[in-house]
PDB file of C-alpha atoms in Angstrom:
ATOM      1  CA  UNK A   1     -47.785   4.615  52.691  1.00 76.00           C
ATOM      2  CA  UNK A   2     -49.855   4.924  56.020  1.00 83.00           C
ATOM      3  CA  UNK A   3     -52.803   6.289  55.667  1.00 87.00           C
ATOM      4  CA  UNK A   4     -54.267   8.681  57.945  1.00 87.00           C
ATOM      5  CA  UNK A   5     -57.847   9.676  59.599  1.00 86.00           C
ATOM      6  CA  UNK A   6     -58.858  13.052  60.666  1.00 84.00           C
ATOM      7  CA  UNK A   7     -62.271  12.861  62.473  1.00 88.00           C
ATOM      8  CA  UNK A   8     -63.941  16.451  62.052  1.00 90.00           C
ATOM      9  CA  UNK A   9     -65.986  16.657  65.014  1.00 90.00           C
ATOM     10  CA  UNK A  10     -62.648  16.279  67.040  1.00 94.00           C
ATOM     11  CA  UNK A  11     -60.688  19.094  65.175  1.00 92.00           C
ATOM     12  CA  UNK A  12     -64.043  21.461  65.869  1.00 96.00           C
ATOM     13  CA  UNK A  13     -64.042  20.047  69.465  1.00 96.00           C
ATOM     14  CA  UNK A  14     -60.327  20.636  70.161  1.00 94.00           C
ATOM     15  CA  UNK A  15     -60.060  24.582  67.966  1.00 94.00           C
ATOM     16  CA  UNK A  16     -63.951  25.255  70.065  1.00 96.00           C
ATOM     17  CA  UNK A  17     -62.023  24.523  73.774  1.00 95.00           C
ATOM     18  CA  UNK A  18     -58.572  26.418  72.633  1.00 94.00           C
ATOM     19  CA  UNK A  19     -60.456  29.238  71.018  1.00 95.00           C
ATOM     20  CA  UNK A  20     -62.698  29.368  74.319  1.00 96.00           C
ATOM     21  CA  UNK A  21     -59.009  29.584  76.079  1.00 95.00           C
ATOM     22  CA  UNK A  22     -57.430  32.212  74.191  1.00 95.00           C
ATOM     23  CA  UNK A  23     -61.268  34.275  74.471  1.00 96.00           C
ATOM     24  CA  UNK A  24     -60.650  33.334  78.452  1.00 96.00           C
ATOM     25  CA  UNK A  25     -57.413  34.790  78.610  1.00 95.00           C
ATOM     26  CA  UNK A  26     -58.196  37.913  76.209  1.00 95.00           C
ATOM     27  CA  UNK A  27     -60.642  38.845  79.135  1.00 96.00           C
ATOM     28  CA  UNK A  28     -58.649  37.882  81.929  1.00 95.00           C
ATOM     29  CA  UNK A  29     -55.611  40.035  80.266  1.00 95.00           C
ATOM     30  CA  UNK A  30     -58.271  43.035  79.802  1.00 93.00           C
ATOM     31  CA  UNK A  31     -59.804  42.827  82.933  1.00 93.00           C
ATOM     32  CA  UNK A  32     -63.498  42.812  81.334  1.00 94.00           C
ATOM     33  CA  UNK A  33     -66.559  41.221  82.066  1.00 91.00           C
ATOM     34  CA  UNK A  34     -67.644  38.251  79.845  1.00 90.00           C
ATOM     35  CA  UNK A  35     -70.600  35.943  79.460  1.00 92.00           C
ATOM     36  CA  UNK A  36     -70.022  32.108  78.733  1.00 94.00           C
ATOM     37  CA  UNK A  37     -72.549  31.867  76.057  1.00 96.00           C
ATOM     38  CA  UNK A  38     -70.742  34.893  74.253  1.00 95.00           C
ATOM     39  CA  UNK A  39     -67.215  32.748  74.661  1.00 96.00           C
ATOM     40  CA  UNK A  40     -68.716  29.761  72.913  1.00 97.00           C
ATOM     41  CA  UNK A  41     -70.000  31.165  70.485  1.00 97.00           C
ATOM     42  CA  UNK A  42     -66.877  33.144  69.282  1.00 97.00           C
ATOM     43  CA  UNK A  43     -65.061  30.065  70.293  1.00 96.00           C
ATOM     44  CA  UNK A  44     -67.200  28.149  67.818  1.00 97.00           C
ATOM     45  CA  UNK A  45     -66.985  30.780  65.262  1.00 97.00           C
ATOM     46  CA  UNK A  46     -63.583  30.226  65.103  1.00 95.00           C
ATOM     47  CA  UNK A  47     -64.062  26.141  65.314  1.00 96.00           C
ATOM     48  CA  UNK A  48     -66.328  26.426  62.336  1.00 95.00           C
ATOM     49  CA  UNK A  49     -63.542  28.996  60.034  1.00 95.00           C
ATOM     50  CA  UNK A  50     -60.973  25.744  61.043  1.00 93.00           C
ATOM     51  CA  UNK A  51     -63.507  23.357  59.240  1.00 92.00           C
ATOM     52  CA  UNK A  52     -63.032  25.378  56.223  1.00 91.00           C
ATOM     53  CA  UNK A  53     -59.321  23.362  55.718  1.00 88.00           C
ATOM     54  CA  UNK A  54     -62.038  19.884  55.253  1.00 88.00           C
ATOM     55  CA  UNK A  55     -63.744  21.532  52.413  1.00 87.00           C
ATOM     56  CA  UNK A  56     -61.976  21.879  48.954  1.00 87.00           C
ATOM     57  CA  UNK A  57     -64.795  24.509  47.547  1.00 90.00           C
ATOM     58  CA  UNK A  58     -63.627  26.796  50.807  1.00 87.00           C
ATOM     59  CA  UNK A  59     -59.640  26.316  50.994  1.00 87.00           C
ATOM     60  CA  UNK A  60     -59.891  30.347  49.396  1.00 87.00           C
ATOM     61  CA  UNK A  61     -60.918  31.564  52.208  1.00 89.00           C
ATOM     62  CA  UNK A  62     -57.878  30.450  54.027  1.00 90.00           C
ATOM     63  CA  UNK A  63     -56.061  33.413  53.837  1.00 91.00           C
ATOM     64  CA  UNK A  64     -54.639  35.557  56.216  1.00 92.00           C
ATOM     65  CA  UNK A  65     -57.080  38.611  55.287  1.00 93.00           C
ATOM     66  CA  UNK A  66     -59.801  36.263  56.382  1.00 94.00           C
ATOM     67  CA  UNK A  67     -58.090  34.961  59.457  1.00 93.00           C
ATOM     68  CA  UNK A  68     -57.750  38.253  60.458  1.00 94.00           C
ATOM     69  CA  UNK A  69     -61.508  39.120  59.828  1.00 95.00           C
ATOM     70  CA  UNK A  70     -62.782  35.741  61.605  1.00 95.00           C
ATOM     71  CA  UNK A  71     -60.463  36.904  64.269  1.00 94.00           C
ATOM     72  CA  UNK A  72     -62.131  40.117  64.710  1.00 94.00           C
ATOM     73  CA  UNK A  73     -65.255  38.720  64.766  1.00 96.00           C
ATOM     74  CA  UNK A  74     -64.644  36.798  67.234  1.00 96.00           C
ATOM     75  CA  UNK A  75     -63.339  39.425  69.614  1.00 95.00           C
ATOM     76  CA  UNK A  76     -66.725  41.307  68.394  1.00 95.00           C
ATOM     77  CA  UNK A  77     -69.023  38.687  69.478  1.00 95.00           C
ATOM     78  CA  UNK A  78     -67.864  38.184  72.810  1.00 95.00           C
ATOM     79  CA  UNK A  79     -66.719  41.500  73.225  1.00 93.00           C
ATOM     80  CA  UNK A  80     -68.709  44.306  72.048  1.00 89.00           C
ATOM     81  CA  UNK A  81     -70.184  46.948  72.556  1.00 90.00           C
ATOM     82  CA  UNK A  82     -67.153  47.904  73.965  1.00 87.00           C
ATOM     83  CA  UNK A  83     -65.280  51.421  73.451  1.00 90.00           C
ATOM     84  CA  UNK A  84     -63.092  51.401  70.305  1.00 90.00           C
ATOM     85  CA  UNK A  85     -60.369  51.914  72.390  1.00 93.00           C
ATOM     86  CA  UNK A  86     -60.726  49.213  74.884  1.00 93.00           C
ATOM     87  CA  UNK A  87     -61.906  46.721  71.666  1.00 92.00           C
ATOM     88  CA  UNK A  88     -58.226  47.564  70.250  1.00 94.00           C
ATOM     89  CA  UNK A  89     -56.554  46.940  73.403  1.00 95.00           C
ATOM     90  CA  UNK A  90     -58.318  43.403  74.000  1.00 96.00           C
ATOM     91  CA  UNK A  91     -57.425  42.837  69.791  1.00 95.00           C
ATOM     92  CA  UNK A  92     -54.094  42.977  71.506  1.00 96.00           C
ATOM     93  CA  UNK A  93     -54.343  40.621  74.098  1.00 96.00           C
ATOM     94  CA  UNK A  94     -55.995  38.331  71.956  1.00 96.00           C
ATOM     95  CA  UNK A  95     -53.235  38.179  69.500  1.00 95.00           C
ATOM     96  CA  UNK A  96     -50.587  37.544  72.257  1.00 94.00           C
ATOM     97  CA  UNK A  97     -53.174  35.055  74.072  1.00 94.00           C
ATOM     98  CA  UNK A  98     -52.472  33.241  70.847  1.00 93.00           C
ATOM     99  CA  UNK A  99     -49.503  33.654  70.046  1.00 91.00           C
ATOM    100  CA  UNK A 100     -48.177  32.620  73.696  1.00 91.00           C
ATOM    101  CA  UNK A 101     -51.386  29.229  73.610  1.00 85.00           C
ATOM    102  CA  UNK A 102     -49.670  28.470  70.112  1.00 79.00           C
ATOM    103  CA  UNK A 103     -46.330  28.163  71.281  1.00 72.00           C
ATOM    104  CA  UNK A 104     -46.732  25.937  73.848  1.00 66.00           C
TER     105      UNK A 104
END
């Protein structure tokens, strides 16, 4: 049986530049303002949560309550303060930004 190697700071590179992609396109989409800074760090919020698969004591908080809570802290870091309304609407994009990145 083959036997496989998963280098960590390449799965945190590669989730930091598609999360940074998906944040891009969230904007874009919403027509907002954005700050790089603010992108990487919700990009590396997000490459940080994907670590959590690498750590056994962690693999709880896989779950799709806490996806959906990194995800909206994501959108919150790079986002707010933003009306509630307009932080819903880019919520959507960034869902469909991610849905549409994952699919291809």
């Amino acid at each position: 049986m083959p036997a496989y190697v998963v280098y960590v700071d390449q799965v945190f590179l590669g989730s930091l530049v598609m999360n940074m992609m998906i944040l891009w396109a969230t904007a874009r989409l919403g027509k907002v303002t954005y700050s790089r800074w603010r992108l990487v760090a919700g990009g590396a919020l997000g490459a940080l949560y994907s670590l959590f698969l690498f750590i056994p004591a962690l693999e709880g908080y896989l779950g799709p309550g806490y996806k959906l809570l990194v995800s909206l802290l994501m959108v919150a870091v790079v986002f707010l303060p933003s009306p509630p309304k307009k932080v819903l609407v880019l919520l959507a994009y960034f869902y469909i930004s991610t849905f549409a990145l994952g699919g291809t």
